[in-house]
Coordinates of C-alpha atoms in Angstrom, one line a residue:
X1 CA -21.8 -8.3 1.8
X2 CA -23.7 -6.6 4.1
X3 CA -21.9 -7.6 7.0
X4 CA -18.7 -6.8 8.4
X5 CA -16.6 -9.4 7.4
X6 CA -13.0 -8.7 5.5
X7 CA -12.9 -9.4 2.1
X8 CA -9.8 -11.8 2.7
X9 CA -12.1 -14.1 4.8
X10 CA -14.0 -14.8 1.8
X11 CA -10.7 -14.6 -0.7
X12 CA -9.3 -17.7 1.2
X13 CA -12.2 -20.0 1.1
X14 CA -11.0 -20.5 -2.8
X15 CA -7.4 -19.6 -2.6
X16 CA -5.2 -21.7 -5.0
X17 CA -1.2 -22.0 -5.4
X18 CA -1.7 -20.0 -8.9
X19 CA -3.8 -17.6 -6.8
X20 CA -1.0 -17.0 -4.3
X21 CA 1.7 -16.6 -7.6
X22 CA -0.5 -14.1 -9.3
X23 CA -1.2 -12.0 -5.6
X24 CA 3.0 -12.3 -5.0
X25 CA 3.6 -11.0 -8.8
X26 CA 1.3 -8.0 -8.6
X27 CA 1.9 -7.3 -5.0
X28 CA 5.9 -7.0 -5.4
X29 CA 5.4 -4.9 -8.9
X30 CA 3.2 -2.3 -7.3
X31 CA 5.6 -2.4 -4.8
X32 CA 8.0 -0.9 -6.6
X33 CA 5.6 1.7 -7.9
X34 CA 4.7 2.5 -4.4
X35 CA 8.5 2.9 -3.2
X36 CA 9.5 6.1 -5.0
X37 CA 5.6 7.6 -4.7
X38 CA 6.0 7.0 -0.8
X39 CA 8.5 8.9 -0.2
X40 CA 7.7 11.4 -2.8
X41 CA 4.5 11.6 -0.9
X42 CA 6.5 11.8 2.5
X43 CA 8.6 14.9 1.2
X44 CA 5.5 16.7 0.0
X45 CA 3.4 16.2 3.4
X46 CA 6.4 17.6 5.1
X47 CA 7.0 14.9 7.2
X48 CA 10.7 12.3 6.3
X49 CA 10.8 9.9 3.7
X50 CA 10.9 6.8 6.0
X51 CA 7.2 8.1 6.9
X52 CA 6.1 7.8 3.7
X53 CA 7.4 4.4 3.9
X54 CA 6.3 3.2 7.3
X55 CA 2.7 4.5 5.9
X56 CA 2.4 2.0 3.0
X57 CA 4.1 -1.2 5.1
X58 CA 1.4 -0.9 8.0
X59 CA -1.5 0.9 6.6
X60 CA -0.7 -0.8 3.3
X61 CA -1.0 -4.1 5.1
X62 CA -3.7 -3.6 8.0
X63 CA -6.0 -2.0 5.2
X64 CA -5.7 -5.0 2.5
X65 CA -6.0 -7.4 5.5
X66 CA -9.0 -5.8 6.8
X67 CA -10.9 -4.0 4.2
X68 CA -13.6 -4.3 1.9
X69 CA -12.3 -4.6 -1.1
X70 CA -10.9 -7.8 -3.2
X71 CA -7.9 -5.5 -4.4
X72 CA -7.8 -2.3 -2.9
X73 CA -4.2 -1.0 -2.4
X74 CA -3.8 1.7 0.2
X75 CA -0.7 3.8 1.2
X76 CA -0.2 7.3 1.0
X77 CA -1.7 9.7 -0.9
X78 CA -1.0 12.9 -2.7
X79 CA -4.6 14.4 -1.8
X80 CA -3.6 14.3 2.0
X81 CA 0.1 16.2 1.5
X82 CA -1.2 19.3 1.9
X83 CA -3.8 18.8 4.3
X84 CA -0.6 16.7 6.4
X85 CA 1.7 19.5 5.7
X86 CA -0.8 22.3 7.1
X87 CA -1.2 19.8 10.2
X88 CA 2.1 19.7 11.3
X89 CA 3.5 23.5 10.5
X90 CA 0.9 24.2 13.3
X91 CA 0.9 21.1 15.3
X92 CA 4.1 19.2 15.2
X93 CA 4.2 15.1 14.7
X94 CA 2.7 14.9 18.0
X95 CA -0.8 16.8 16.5
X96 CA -0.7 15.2 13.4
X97 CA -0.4 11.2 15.1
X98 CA -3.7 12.4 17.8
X99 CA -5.5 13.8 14.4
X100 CA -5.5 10.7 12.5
X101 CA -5.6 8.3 15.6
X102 CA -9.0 10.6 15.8
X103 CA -9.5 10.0 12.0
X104 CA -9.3 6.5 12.2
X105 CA -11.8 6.2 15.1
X106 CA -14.6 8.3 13.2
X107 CA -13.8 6.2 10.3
X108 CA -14.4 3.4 12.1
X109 CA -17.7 4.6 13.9
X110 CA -18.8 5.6 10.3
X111 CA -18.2 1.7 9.1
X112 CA -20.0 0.4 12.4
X113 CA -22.9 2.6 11.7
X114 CA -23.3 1.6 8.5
X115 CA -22.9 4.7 6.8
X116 CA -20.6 3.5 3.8
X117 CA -23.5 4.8 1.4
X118 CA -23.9 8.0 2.9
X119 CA -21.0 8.8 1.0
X120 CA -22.8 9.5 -2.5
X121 CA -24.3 12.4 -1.1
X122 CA -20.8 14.5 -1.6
X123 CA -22.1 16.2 -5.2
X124 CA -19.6 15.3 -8.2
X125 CA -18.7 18.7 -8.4
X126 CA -17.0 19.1 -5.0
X127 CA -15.1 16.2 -5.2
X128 CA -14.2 17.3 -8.8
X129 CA -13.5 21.0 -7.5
X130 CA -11.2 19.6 -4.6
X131 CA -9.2 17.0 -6.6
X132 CA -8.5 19.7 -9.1
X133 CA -7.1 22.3 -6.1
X134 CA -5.5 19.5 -4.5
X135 CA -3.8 18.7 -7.7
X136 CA -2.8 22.7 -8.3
X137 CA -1.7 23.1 -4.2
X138 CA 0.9 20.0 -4.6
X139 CA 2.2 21.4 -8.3
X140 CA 2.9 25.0 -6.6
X141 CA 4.9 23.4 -3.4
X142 CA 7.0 21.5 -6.0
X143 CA 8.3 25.0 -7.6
X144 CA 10.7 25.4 -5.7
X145 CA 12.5 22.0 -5.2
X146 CA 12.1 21.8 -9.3
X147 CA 13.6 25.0 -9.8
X148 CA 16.1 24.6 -7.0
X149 CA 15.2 28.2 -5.5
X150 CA 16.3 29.4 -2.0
X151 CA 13.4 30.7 -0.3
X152 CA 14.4 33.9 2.4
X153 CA 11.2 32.1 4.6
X154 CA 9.3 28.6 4.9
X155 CA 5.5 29.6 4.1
X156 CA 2.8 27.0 4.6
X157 CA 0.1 27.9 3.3
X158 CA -0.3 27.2 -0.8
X159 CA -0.4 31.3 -1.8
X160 CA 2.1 32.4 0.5
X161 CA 4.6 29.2 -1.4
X162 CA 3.0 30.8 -4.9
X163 CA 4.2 34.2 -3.7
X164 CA 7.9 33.3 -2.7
X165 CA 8.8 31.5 -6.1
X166 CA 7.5 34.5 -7.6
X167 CA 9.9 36.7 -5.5
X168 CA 12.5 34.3 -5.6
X169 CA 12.5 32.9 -8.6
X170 CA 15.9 35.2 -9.9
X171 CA 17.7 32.3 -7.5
X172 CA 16.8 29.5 -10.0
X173 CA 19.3 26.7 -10.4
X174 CA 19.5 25.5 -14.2
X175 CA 21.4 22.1 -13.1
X176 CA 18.2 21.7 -10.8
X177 CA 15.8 22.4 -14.0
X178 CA 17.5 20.5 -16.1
X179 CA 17.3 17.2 -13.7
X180 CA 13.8 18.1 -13.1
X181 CA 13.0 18.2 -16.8
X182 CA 15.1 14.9 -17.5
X183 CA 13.1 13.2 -15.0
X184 CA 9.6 14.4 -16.7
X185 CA 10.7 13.4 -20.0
X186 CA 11.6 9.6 -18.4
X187 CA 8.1 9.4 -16.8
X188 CA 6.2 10.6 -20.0
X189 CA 8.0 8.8 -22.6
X190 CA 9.0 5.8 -20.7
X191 CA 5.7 3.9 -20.7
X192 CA 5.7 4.6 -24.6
X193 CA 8.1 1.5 -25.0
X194 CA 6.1 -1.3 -24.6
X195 CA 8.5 -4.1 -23.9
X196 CA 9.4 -2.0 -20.8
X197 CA 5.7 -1.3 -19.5
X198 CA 5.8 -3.0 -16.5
X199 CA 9.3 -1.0 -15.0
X200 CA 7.9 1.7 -13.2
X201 CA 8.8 5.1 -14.8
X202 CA 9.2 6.5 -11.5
X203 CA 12.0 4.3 -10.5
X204 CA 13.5 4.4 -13.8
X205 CA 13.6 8.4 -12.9
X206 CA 15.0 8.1 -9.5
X207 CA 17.7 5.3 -10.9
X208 CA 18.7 7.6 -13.8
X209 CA 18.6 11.4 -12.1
X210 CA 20.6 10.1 -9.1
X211 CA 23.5 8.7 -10.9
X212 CA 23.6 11.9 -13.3
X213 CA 24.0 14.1 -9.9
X214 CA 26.1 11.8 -8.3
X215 CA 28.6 10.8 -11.1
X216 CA 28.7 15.2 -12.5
X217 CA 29.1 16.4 -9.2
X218 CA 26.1 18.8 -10.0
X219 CA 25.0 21.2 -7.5
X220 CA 21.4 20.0 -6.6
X221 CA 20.1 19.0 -3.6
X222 CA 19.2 15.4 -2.7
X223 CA 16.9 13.9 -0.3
X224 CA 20.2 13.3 2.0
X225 CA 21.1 16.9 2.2
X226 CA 17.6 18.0 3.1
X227 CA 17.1 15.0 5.6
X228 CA 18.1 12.5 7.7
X229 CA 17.4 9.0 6.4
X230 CA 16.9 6.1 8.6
X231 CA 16.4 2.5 7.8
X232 CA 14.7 1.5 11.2
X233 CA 11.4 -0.4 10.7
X234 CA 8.6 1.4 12.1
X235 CA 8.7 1.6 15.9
X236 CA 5.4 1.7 18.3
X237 CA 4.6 5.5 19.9
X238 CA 1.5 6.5 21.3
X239 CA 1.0 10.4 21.1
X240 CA 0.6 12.3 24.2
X241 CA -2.9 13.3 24.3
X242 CA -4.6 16.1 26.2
X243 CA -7.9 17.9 26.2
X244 CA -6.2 20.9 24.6
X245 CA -4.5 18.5 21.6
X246 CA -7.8 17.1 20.8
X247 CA -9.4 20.6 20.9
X248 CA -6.9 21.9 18.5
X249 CA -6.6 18.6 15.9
X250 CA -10.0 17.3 15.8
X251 CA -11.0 19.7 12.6
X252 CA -8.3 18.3 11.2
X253 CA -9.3 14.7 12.0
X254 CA -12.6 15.4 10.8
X255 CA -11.0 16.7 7.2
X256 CA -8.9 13.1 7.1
X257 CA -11.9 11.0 7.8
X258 CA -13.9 12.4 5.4
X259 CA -11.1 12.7 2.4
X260 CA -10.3 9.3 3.6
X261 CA -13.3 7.6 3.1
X262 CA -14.4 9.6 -0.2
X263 CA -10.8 8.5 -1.8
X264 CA -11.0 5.2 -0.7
X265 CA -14.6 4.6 -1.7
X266 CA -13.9 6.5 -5.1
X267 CA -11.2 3.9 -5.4
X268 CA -12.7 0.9 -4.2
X269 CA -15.6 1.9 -6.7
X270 CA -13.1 2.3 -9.9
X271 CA -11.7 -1.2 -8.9
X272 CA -14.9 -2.9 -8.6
X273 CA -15.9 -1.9 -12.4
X274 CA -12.4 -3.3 -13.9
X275 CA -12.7 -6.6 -12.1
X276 CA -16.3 -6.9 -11.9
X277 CA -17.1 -7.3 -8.4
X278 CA -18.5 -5.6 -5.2
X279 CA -17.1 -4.6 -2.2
X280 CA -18.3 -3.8 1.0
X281 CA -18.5 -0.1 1.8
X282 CA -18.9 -0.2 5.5
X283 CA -16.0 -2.9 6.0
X284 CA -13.7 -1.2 4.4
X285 CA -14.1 2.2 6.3
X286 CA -13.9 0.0 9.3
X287 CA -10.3 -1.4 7.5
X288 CA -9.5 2.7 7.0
X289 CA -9.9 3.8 10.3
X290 CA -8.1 0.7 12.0
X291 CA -5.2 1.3 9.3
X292 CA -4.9 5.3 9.6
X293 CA -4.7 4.5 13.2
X294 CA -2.0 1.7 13.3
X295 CA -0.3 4.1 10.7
X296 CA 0.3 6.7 13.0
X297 CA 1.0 4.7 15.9
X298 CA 4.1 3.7 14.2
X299 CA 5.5 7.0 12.7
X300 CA 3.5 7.3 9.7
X301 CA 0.8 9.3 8.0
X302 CA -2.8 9.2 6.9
X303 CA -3.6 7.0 4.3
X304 CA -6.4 5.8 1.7
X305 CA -7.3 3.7 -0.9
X306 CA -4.3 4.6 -3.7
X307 CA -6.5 4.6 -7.2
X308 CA -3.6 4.2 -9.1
X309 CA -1.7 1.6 -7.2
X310 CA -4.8 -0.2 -6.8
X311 CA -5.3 -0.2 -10.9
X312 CA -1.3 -1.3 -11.4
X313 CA -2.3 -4.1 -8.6
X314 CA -5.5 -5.2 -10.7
X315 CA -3.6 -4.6 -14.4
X316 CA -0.7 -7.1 -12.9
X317 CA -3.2 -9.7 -11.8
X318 CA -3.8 -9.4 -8.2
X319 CA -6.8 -10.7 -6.9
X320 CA -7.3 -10.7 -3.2
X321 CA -6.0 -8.9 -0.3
X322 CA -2.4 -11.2 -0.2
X323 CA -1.3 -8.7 -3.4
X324 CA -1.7 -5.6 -0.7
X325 CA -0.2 -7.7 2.3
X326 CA 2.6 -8.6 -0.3
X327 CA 3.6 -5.0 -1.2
X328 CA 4.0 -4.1 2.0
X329 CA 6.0 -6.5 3.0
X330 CA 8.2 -6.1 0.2
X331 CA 8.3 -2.4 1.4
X332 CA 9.5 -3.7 4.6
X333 CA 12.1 -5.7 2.9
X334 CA 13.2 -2.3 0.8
X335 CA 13.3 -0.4 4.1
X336 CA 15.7 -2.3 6.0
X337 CA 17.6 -3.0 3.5
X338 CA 17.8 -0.1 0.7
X339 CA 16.9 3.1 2.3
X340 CA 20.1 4.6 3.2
X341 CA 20.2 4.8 -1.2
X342 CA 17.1 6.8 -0.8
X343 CA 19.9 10.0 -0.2
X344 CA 21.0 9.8 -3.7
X345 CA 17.8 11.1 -4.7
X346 CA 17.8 14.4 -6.3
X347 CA 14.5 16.6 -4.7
X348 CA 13.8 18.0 -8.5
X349 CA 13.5 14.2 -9.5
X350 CA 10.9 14.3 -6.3
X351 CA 8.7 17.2 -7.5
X352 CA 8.7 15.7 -10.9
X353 CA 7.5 12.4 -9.7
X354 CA 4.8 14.9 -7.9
X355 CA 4.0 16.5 -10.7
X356 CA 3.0 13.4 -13.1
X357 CA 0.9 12.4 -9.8
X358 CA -0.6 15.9 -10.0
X359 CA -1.5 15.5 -13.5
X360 CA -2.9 12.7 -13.0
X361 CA -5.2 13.2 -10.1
X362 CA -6.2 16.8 -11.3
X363 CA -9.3 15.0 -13.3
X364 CA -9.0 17.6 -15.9
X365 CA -10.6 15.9 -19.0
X366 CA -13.5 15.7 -16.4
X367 CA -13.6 19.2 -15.5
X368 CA -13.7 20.1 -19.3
X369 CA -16.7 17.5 -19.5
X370 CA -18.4 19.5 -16.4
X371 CA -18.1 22.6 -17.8
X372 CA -19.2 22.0 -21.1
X373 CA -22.3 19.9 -20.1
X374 CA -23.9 21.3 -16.7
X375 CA -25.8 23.4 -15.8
X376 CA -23.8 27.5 -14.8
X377 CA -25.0 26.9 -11.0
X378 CA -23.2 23.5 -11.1
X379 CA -19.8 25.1 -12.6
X380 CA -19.9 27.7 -9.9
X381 CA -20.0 25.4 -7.2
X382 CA -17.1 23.4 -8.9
X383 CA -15.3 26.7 -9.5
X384 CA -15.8 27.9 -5.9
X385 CA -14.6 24.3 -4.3
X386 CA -11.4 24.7 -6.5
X387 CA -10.4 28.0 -5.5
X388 CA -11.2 27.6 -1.8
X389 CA -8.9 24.6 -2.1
X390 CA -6.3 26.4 -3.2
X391 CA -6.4 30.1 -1.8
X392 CA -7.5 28.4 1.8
X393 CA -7.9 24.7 2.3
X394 CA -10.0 21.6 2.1
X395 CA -11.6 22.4 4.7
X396 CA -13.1 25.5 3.9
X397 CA -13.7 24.0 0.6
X398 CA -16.1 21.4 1.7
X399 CA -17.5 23.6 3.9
X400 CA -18.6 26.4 1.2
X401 CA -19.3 24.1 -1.3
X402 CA -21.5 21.6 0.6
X403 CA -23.5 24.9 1.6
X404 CA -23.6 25.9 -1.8
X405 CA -25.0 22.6 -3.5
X406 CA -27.3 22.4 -0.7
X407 CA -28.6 25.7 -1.5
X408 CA -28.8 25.0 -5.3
X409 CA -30.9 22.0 -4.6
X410 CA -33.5 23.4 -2.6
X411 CA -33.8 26.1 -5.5
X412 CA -34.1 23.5 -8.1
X413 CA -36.5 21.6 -5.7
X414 CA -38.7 24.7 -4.9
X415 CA -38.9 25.7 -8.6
X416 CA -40.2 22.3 -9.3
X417 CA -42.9 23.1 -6.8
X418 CA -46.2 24.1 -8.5
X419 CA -49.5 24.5 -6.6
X420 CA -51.9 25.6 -9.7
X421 CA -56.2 26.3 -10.0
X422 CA -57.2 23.4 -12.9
X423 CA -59.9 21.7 -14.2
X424 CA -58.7 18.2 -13.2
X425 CA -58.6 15.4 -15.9
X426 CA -59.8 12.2 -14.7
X427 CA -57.2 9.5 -14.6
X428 CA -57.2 6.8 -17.7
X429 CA -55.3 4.9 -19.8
X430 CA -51.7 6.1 -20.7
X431 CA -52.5 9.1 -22.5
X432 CA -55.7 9.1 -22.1
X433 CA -58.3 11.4 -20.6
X434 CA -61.4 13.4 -20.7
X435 CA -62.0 17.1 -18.8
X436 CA -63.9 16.7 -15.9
X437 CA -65.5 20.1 -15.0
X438 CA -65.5 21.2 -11.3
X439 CA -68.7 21.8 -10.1
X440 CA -69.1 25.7 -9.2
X441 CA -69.2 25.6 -5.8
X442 CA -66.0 23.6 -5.9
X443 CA -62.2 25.2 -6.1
X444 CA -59.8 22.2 -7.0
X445 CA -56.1 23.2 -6.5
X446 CA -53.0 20.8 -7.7
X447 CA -49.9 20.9 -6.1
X448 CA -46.9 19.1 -7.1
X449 CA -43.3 18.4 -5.9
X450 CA -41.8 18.2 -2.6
X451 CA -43.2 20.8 -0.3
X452 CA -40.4 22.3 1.7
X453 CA -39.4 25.6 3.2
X454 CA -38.1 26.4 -0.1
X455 CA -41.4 26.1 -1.5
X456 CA -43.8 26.9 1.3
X457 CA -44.8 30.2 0.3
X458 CA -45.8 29.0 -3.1
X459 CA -48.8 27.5 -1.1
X460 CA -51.7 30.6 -1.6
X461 CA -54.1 33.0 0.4
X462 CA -57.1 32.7 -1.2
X463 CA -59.8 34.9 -2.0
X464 CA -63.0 32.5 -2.9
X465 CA -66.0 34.1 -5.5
X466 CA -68.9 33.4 -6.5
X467 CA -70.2 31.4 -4.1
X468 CA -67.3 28.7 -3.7
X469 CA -67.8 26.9 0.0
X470 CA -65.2 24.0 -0.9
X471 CA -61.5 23.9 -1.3
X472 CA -60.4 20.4 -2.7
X473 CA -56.3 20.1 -2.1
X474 CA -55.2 17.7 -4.8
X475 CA -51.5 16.1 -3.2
X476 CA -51.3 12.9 -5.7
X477 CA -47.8 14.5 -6.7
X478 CA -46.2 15.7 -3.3
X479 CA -44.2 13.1 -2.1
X480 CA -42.9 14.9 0.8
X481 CA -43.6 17.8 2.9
X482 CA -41.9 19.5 5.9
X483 CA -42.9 21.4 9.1
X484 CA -42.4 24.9 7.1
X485 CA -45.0 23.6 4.5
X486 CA -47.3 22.1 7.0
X487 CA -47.2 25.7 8.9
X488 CA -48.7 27.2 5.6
X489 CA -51.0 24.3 4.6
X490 CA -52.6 24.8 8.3
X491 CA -52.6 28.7 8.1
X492 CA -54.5 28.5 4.6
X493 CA -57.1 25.8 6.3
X494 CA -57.6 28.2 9.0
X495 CA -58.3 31.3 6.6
X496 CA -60.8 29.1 4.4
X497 CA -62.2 27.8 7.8
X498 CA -63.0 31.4 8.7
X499 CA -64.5 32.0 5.6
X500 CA -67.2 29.0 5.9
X501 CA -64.9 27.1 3.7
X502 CA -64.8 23.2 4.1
X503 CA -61.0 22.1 3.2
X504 CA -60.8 18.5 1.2
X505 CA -57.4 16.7 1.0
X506 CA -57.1 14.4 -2.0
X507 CA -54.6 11.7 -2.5
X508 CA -52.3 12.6 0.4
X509 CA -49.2 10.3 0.4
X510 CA -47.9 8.0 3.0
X511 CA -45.2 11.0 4.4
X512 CA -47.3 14.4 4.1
X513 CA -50.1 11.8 5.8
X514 CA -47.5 11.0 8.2
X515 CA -47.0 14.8 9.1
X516 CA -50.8 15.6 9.4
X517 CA -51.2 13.0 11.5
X518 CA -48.4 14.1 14.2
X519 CA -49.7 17.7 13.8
X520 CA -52.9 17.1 14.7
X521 CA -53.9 18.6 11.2
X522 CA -55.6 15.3 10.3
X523 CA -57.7 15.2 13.5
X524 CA -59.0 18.8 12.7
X525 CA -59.4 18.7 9.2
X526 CA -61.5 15.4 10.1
X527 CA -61.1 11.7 8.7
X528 CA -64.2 12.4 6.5
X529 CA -62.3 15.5 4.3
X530 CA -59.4 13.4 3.4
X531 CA -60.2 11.2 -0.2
X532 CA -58.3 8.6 -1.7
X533 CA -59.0 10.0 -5.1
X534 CA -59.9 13.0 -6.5
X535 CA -63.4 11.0 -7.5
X536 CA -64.3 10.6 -4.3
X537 CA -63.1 14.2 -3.1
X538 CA -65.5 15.7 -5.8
X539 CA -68.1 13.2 -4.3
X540 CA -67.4 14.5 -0.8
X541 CA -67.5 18.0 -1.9
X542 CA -71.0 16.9 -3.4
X543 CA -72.7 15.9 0.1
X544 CA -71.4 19.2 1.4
X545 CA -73.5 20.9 -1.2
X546 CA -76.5 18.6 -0.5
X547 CA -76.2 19.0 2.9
X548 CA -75.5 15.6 3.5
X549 CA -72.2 14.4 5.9
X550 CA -72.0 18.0 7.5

């Protein structure tokens, strides 16, 4: 799987007529899933509800065809609304199509490169701390549509919306509320009946609040008095693009990359342990990028691997790509034919929908689990990537909290780090050992772990007495040093040096060795002074004494 082949190459070779059944059962149930999420998804980015749809038919079908993963469902997602919504308050449709067109070609560089893996260097705790702001930024721009509140202004950003419900929240409309709250109590208790487990709550919802609005004549709003539906299939627009659009949207392409591939690969990850399988990382970023791009060459939004639509896809039997392919033609289908229904529905049934998907993707049995069981510096990070999700934006978040668990690490790395004065005890059996006294003339230091800036100070001046005319440098437990380290390992050789004291390296592995050897260290210290063994360095340190090999 390390090449870049899509995983619907290899589905075919095998494909069977109860195969294609299976893929065209799962593929039109989790379209129906997908249809009320899409344009759910659509409202919340701030962007119209055909979007949403246009986003799951040709990402949805460019992505399955393409990607990775035996069943990986993509469309769009509710940890992009707010990062989509942001985009467009400050750039128009025109900035948000250049940033993910930009998205979509680091994606795709990332996949060529090979960097799928790099990946698992984002710390759990970040992505923990961002899902669980993401989660609390899409449940505060629901307020008002749920509470049916007139805002006096349009704020953007998450604290500013937070801040309006609060001053507006005296203009709350109960028929709105109480729509809102019948379409929470559909989607929780709805997949309680079992015989009716494989109807989507959500549509359920939509079917049920739109009828009760349009048959009492209640006064809430709808998707139709908000905006304009259309049931054109998606059309082909290339963005205008400038020096100055790229300038301003390329941060913003650089947040939809990355968020794309960490959701995707999350997702991809989550499907592979519930079917068994593998997929191919760097394929599937490739399948990303080329589907984010197509996406908003034909009206629609950024879009990722859908962990939830890809678990329905899996749970209803779909086992290649055809399932994906399948649900977004059926999404075609829907559009063309069914849209112009999609005015009927109420905006509190919307925000509810949102904020089941909320609940959901806010991870919070998993935050409970972090806090209880790591360590407080781990929590803070988590707790600082939440708020900066919320208060600023993902951004930010990242940023800070990247920085943070960097910094943490190089603590905990540098604490490891122990350069100690011993009386060594000669290697055995497992457990074994016997004290080895170092001969008087002899100073035998041990250092251990990674020696890094972090920990290059830990490396001593010394002060020899009584006589002692070698320093023996034990390194059996360093694995790997840096230029800051090196710095102080050749400052202390110079010191001894000008002292009359011969310097010994013991044990040296193959990347400290590595970085003595491009110094130039190694050529001054002499081949001679560096042992395999701290045997052989007491040995060495013996001619000294003798006289011999001076």
């Amino acid at each position: 799987m390390k090449d870049l082949t899509p995983q619907l190459f290899h589905s075919l070779k095998h494909y069977s007529r109860q195969d294609f059944l299976k893929d065209l059962t799962a593929g039109v149930i989790v379209a129906i899933i997908a249809l009320p999420l899409s344009i759910a998804l659509a409202l919340a980015s701030g962007v119209a509800p055909e979007q949403g749809l246009y986003t799951a038919i040709v990402a949805g079908f460019v992505i399955s065809a393409l990607g990775g993963s035996r069943v990986q469902i993509a469309g769009p997602t509710a940890a992009f609304a707010t990062i989509v919504a942001g985009i467009v308050a400050r750039n128009g449709m025109e900035g948000l199509a250049a940033a993910t067109i930009l998205a979509g070609i680091i994606l795709i560089a990332l996949g060529l490169l090979r960097l799928g893996s790099m990946i698992k260097f984002i710390p759990y705790t970040i992505t923990t701390g961002f899902t669980a702001g993401i989660a609390v930024t899409i449940v505060i721009g629901q307020l008002k549509d749920f509470f049916g509140l007139t805002f006096t202004h349009a704020p953007v950003e998450t604290m500013e919306k937070l801040g309006e419900v609060v001053r507006t929240f005296s203009t709350v409309n109960w028929a709105a509320v109480g729509v809102g709250v019948l379409a929470l109590a559909i989607l929780c208790l709805w997949p309680m009946i079992k015989p009716l487990q494989k109807i989507p709550a959500s549509l359920i919802a939509v079917l049920v609040t739109a009828a009760e609005v349009k048959l009492l004549s209640l006064p809430v709003n709808t998707i139709g008095d908000l905006y304009t539906i259309s049931s054109a299939p998606p059309q082909f627009h290339l963005p205008a693009f400038s020096y100055e659009t790229v300038a301003a949207v390329l941060p913003d392409a650089f947040t939809i990359a990355v968020l794309a591939a960490i959701e995707s690969l999350l997702s991809a990850v989550v499907a592979d342990e519930m079917i068994g399988a593998r997929h191919n990382s760097n394929m599937e970023l490739v399948a990303q990028g080329v589907g984010n791009a197509a996406s908003a060459l034909f009206g629609g939004i950024p879009a990722t691997g859908a962990i939830a639509r890809t678990a329905a896809n899996i749970k209803n039997g779909g086992r290649s790509p055809i399932a994906g392919m399948v649900h977004a033609g059926v999404l075609l289908l829907v559009l063309v034919l069914l849209m112009p229904y999609a005015a009927l529905i109420p905006m509190p049934c919307i925000a509810a929908i949102l904020f089941q998907v909320a609940y959901n993707m806010s991870g919070w049995r998993t935050v409970v689990k972090v806090v209880k069981r790591s360590p407080k510096s781990d929590i803070a990070v988590l707790a600082v990537t939440f708020l900066l999700t919320v208060a600023f934006d993902l951004v930010v978040a990242i940023v800070v909290g990247l920085t943070l668990a960097c910094l943490l690490f190089m603590k905990r790395m540098a604490d490891v780090a122990v350069v100690k004065e011993w009386a060594y005890i000669q290697d055995a059996g497992a457990g074994q050992g016997r004290m080895k006294s170092v001969p008087p003339h002899v100073m035998v230091y041990e250092i251990s772990g990674p020696m890094f800036f972090g920990a290059a100070d830990k490396i001593p001046h010394l002060e020899p007495s009584g006589g002692r005319r070698v320093l023996i440098l034990r390194m059996r437990s360093v694995p790997a040093m840096d230029i800051t380290a090196l710095n102080s390992l050749q400052r202390l050789c110079g010191e001894c040096w000008d002292k009359g004291i011969t310097v010994i390296f013991s044990h040296v592995n193959d990347q400290p060795m590595s970085v003595f050897r491009k110094s130039g260290l190694f050529d001054e210290v002499g081949a001679e002074n560096f042992a395999p063994n701290i045997d052989a360095a007491l040995a060495r340190a013996a001619e000294l004494a003798s006289g011999v090999g001076k």
